[in-house]
Short mmCIF file of C-alpha atoms in Angstrom, two decimals:
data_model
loop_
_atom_site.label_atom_id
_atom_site.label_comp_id
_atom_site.label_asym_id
_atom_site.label_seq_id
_atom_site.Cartn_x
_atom_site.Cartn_y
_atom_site.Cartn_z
CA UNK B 1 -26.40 104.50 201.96
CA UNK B 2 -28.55 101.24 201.25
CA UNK B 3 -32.60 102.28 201.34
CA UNK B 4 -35.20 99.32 201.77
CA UNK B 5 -35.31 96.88 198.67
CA UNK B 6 -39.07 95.68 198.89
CA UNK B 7 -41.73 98.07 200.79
CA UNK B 8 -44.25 95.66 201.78
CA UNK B 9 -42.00 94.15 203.66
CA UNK B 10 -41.33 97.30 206.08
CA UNK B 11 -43.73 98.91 208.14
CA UNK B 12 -41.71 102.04 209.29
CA UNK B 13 -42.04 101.30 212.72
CA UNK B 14 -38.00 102.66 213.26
CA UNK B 15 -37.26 99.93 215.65
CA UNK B 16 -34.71 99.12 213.59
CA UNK B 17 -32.68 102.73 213.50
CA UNK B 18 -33.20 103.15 217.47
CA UNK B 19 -31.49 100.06 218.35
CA UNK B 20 -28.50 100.14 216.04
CA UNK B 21 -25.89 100.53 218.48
CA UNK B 22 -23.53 102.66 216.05
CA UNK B 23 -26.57 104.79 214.12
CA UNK B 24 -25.69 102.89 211.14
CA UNK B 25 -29.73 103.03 210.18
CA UNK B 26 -31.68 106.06 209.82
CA UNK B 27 -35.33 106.38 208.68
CA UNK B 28 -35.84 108.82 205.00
CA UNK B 29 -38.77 109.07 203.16
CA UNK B 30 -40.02 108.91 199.96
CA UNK B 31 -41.84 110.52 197.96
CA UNK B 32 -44.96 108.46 198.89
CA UNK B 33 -44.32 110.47 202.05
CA UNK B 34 -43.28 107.16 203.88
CA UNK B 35 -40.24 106.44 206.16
CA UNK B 36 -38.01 103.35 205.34
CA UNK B 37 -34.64 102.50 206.60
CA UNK B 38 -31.36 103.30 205.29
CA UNK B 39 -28.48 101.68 206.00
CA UNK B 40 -25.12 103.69 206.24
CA UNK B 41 -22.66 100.21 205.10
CA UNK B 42 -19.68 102.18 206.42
CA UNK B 43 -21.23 102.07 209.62
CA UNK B 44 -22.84 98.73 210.02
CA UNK B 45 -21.02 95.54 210.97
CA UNK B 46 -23.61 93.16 210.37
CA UNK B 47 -24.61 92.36 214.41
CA UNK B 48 -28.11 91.40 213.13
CA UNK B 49 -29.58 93.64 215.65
CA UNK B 50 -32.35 95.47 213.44
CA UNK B 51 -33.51 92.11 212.29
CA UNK B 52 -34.19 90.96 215.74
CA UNK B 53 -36.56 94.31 216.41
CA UNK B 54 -38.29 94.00 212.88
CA UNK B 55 -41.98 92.77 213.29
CA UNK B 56 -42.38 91.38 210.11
CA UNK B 57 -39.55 89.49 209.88
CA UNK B 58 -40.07 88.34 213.21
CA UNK B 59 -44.19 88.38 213.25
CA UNK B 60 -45.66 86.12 216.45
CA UNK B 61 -49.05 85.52 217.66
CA UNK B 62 -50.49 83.87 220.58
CA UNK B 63 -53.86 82.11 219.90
CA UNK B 64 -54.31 82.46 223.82
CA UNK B 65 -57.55 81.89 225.84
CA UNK B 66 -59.09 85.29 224.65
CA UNK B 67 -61.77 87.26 226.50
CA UNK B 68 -64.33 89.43 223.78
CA UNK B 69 -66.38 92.20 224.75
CA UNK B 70 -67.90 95.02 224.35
CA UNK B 71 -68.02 98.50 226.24
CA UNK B 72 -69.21 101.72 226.92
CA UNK B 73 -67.38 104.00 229.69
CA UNK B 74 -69.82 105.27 231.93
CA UNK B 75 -68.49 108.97 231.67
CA UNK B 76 -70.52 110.36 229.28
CA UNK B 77 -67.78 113.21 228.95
CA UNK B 78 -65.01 110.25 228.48
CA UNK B 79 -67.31 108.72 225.48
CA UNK B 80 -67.73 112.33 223.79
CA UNK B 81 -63.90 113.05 223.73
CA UNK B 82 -63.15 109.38 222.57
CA UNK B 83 -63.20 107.86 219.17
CA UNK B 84 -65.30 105.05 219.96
CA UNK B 85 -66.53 103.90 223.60
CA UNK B 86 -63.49 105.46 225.40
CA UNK B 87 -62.04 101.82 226.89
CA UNK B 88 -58.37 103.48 225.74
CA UNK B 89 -59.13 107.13 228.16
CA UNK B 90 -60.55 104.71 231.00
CA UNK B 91 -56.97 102.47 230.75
CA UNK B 92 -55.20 105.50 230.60
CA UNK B 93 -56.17 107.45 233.88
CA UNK B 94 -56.12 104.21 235.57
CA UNK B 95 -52.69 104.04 234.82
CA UNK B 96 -51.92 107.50 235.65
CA UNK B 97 -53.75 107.22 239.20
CA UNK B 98 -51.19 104.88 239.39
CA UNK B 99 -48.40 107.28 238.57
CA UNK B 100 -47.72 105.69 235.78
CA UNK B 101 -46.96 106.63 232.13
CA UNK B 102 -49.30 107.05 229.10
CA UNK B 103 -47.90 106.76 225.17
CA UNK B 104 -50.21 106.99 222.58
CA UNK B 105 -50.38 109.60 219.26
CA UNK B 106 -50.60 112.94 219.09
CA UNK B 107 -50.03 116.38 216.97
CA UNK B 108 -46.93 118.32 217.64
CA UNK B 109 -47.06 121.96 217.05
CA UNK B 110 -47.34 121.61 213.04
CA UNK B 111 -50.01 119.23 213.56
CA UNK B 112 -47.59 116.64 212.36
CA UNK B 113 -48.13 113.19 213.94
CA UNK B 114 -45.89 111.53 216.52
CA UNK B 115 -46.15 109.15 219.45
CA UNK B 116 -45.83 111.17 222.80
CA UNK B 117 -45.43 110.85 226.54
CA UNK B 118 -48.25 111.91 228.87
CA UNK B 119 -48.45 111.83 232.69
CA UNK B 120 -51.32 113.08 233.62
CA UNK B 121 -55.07 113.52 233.27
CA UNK B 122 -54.66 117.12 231.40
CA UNK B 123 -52.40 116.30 229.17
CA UNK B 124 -54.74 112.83 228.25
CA UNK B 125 -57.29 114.86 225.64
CA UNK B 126 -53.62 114.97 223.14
CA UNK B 127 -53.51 111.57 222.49
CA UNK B 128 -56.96 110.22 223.34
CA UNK B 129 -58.75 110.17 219.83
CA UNK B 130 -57.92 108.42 216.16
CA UNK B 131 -55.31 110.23 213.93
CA UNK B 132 -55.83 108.71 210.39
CA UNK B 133 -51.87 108.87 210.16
CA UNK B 134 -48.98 106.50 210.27
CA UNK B 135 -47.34 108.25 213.56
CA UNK B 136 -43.31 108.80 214.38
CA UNK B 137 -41.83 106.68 217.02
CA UNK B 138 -38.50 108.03 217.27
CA UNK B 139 -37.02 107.88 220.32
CA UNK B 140 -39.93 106.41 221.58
CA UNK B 141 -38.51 102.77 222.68
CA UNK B 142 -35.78 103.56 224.27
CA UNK B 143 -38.03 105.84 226.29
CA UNK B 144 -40.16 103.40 227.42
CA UNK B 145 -37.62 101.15 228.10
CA UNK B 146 -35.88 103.84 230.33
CA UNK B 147 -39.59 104.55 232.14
CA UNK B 148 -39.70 100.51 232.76
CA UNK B 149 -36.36 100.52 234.19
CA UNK B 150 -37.15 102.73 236.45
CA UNK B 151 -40.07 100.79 237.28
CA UNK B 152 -42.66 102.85 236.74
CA UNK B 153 -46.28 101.86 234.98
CA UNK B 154 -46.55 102.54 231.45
CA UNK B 155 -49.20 101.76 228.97
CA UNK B 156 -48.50 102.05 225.10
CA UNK B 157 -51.35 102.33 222.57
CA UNK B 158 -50.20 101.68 219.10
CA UNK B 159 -50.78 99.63 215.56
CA UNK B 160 -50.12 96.06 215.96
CA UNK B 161 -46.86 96.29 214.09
CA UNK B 162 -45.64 99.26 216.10
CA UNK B 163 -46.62 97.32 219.53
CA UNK B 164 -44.91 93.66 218.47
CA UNK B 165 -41.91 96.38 217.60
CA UNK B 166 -41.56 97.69 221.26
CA UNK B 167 -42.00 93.49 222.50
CA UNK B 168 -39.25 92.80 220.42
CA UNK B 169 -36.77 95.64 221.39
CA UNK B 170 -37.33 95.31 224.78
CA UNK B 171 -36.64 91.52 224.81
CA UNK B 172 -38.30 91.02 227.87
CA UNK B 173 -41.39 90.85 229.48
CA UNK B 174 -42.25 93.79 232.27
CA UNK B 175 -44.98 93.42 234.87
CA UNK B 176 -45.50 97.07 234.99
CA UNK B 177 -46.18 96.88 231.17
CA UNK B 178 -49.30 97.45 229.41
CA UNK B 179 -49.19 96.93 225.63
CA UNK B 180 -52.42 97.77 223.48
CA UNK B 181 -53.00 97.34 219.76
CA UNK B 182 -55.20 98.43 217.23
CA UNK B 183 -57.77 96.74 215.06
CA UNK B 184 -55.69 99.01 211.76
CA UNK B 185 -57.20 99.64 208.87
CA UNK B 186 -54.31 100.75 207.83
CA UNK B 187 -51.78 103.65 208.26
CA UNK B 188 -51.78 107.06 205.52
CA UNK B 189 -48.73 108.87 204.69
CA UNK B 190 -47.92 111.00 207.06
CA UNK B 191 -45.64 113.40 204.20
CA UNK B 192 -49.80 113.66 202.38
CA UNK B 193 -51.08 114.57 205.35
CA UNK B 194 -48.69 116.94 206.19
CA UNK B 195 -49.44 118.75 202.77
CA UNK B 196 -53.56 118.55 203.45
CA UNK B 197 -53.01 120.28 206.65
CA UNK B 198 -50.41 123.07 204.52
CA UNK B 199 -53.54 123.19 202.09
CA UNK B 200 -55.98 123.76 204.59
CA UNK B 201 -54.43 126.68 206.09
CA UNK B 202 -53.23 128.34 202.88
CA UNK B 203 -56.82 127.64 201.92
CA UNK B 204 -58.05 129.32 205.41
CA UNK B 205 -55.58 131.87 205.74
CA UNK B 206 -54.49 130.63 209.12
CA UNK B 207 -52.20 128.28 211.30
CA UNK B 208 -53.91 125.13 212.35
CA UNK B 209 -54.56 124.02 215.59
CA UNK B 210 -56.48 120.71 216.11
CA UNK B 211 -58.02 118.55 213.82
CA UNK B 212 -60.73 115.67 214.89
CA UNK B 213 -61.26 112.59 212.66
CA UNK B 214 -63.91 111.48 214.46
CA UNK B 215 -66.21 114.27 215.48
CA UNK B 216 -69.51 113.18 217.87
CA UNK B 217 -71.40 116.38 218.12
CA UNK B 218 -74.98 114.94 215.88
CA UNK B 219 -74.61 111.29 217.86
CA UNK B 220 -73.82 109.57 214.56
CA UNK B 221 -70.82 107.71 216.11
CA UNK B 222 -68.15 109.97 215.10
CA UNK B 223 -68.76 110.30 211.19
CA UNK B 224 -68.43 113.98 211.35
CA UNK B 225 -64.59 115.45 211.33
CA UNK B 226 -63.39 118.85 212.32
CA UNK B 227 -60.67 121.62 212.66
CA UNK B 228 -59.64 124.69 214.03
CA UNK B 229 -57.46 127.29 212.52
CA UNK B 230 -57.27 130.85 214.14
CA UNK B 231 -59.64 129.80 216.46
CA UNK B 232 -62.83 129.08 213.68
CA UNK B 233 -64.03 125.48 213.76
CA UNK B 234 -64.79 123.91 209.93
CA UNK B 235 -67.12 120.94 210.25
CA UNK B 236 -68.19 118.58 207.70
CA UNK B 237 -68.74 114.75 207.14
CA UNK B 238 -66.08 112.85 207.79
CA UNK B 239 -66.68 111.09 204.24
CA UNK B 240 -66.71 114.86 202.35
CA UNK B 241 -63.30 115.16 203.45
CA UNK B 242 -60.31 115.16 200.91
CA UNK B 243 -57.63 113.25 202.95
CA UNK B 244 -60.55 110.47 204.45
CA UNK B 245 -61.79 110.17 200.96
CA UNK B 246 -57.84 109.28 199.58
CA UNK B 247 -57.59 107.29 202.59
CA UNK B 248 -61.23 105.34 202.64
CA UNK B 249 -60.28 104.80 198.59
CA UNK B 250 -56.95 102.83 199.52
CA UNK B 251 -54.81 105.47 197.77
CA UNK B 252 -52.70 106.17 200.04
CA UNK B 253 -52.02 103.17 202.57
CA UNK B 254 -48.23 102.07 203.15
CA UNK B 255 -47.94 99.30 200.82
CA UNK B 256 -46.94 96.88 203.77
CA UNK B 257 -50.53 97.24 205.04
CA UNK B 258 -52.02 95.59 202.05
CA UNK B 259 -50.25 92.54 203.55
CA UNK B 260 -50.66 93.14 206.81
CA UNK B 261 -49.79 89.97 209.27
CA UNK B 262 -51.56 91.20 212.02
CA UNK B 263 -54.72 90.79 211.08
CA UNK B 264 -56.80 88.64 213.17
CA UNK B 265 -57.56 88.43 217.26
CA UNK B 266 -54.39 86.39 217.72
CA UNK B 267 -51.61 88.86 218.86
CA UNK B 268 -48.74 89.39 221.61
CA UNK B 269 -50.37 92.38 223.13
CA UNK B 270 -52.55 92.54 226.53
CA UNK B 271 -55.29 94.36 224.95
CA UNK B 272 -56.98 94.83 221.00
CA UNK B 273 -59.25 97.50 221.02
CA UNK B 274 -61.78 99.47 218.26
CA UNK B 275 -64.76 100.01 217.42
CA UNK B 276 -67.52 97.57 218.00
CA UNK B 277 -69.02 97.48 214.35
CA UNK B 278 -72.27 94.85 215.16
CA UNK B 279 -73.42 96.67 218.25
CA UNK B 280 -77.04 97.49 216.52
CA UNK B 281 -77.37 93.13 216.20
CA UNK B 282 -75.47 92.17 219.47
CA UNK B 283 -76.78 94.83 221.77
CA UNK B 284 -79.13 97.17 220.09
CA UNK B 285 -80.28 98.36 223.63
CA UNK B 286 -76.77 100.00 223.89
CA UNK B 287 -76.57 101.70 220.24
CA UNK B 288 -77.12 105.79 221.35
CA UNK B 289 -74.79 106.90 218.58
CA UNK B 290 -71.48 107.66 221.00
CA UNK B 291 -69.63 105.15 220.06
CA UNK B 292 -69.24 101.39 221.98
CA UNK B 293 -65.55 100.21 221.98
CA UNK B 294 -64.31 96.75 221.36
CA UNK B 295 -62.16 95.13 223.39
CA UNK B 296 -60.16 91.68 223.13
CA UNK B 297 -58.34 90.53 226.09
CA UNK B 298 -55.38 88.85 225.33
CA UNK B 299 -53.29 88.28 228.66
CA UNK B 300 -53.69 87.38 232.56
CA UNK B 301 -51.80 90.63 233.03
CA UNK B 302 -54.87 92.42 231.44
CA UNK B 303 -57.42 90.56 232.93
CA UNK B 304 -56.18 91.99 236.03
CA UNK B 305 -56.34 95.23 234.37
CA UNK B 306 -59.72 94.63 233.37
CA UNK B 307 -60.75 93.50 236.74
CA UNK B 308 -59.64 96.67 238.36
CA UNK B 309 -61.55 99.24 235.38
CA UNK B 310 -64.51 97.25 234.74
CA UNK B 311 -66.98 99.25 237.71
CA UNK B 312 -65.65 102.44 235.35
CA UNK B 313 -67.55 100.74 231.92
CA UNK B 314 -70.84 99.53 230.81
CA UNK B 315 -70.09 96.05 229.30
CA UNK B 316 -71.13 92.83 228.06
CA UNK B 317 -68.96 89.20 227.01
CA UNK B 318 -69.75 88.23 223.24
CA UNK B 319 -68.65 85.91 221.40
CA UNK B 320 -65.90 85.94 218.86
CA UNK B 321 -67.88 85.84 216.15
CA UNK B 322 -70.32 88.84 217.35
CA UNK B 323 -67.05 91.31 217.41
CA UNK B 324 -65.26 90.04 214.46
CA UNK B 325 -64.69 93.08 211.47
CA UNK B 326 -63.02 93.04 208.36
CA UNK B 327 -59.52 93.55 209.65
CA UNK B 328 -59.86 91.25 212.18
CA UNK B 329 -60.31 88.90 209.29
CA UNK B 330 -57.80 89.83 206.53
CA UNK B 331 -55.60 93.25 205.21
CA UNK B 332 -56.93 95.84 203.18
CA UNK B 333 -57.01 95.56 199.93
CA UNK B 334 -54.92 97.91 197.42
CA UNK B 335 -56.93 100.26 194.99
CA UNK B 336 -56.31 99.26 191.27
CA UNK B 337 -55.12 102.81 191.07
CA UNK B 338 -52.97 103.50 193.80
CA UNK B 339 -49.95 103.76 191.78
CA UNK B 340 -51.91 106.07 189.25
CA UNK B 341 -52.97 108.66 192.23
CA UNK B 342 -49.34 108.62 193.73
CA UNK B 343 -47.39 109.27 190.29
CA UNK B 344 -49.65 112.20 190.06
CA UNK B 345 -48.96 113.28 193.77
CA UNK B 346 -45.18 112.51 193.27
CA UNK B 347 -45.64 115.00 189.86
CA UNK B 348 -48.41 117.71 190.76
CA UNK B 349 -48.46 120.39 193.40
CA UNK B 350 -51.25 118.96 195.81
CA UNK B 351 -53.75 121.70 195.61
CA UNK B 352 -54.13 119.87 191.77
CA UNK B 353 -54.72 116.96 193.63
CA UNK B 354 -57.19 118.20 196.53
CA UNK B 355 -59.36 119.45 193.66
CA UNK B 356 -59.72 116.12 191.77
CA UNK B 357 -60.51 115.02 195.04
CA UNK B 358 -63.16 116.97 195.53
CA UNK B 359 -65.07 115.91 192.12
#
């Protein structure tokens, strides 16, 4: 077996293992706790395949004739279960009124992270808010491209490199196919995250049960974060807590993300979303506290979208330069340390770690 050579240069989106026709590719990780490809050479015969899905090695933009705005849905209950205006719950029941298909992230049943299927409104709240996580995609293409086949709506919600992933493995363009991206920070190890959450409940005594990164019961736009385990809710600041603090220090970003091509408001999807950061200059007559989303629309496709959802939003056309944000602009950058915090967490048990963290 053959791993990766150079880790910026893969983004563990696992295009690359799903469409290798004789499962010559499989995704391990490391002891960062990211995936990466290996290559099985007995297997492979060299058809080039897992190149042609890889979105670095095949990164495209479209500098099209972009629409900017900003937006608030008018559901106040749609804004309070969302991370930031709700614009991605307000896409996603209008594609489920249209018995259509909904993939974003969710937990699975060890609160591990993984892309997942929804099709309908009660099964929306699993994959409606943030998860500060890289997420699993496996099995996910081949999915969609089954759902699209069978010409149903779907609508994907991903990172940038995990959307130009699904373009590129389905090798065509779909009518019935709604692609939205991420402004990305950039995504944590999921293998850390899955040790927090062991932490926590060791810590707690209990199994966990939900976890929300972005927590909007004082109004403060989500800057609170919360979990349940055996049914009692711990709440704190978002920027008290252990894993946010590794991941708002840079420690523990994939390494690919610190060169991150996908940064900027040219991109192959229909629709960019996230937070609005300037909304207190640009419209402080909408700033309440709940959260206003951003929203950069890329295609004609999703200006008919747009057109059809808009009477469902409070919204306004800015300019480009109003909703601009750091990683619209450029990747983040790596902490000096990074490699210092992961030898210890490649070394140490992580309890050692969570309590350096918490000095």
């Amino acid at each position: 077996m053959k791993s990766h050579q150079k880790k910026e240069n893969c983004c563990g989106c696992g295009a690359c293992a799903e469409i290798c026709p004789l499962k010559a590719v499989s995704m391990v990780r490391d002891r960062e706790g990211f995936c990466y490809p290996q290559v099985d050479r007995s297997l492979c015969t060299a058809c080039g395949k897992c190149r042609q899905v890889c979105p670095i090695k095949r990164h495209e933009s479209v500098e099209g004739q972009n629409l900017y705005l900003g937006a608030q849905a008018k559901d106040k209950g749609i804004r309070y279960s969302s991370s930031s205006g709700g614009i991605f719950n307000v896409l996603a029941q209008h594609i489920i009124r249209m018995q259509g298909i909904v993939y974003g992230a969710g937990y699975d049943g060890n609160m591990s992270v993984l892309h997942r299927a929804v099709s309908d409104q009660a099964q929306l709240e699993q994959v409606i808010k943030t998860k500060y996580v890289q997420s699993s995609m496996e099995r996910i293409y081949s999915r969609i491209e089954k759902n699209l086949k069978e010409d149903k709506w779907v609508l994907f919600c991903g990172t940038p490199c995990q959307a130009q992933a699904l373009i590129l493995f389905l090798k065509k363009a779909y009518e019935k196919l709604i692609v939205v991206d991420l402004v990305c920070y950039g995504v944590p190890s999921p293998g850390i995250w899955e040790d927090y959450v062991k932490y926590l409940e060791h810590k707690h005594e209990g199994k966990m049960t939900g976890f929300s990164f972005r927590d909007k019961r004082n109004a403060d736009n989500g800057h609170m974060r919360s979990y349940i385990i055996d049914g009692i809710e711990y709440v704190d600041s978002l920027y008290q807590d252990i894993y946010c603090n590794m991941y708002f220090r840079n420690y523990i970003l994939r390494p690919s993300c610190h060169s991150c091509k996908f940064c900027s408001v040219s991109r192959n999807s229909d629709f960019t979303i996230g937070d609005f950061w300037a909304l207190d200059r640009v419209r402080p007559d909408m700033e309440d506290g709940m959260g206003t989303s951003m929203i950069i629309v890329h295609s004609g496709k999703a200006r008919r979208i747009w057109n059809e959802i808009e009477q469902e939003l409070d919204w306004f056309v800015c300019k480009k330069e109003e909703l601009l944000q750091p990683r619209l602009l450029g990747p983040t950058s790596r902490a000096r340390i990074r490699w210092a915090f992961l030898l210890l967490y490649k070394c140490m048990p992580f309890w050692i770690m969570a309590k350096l963290m918490e000095r």
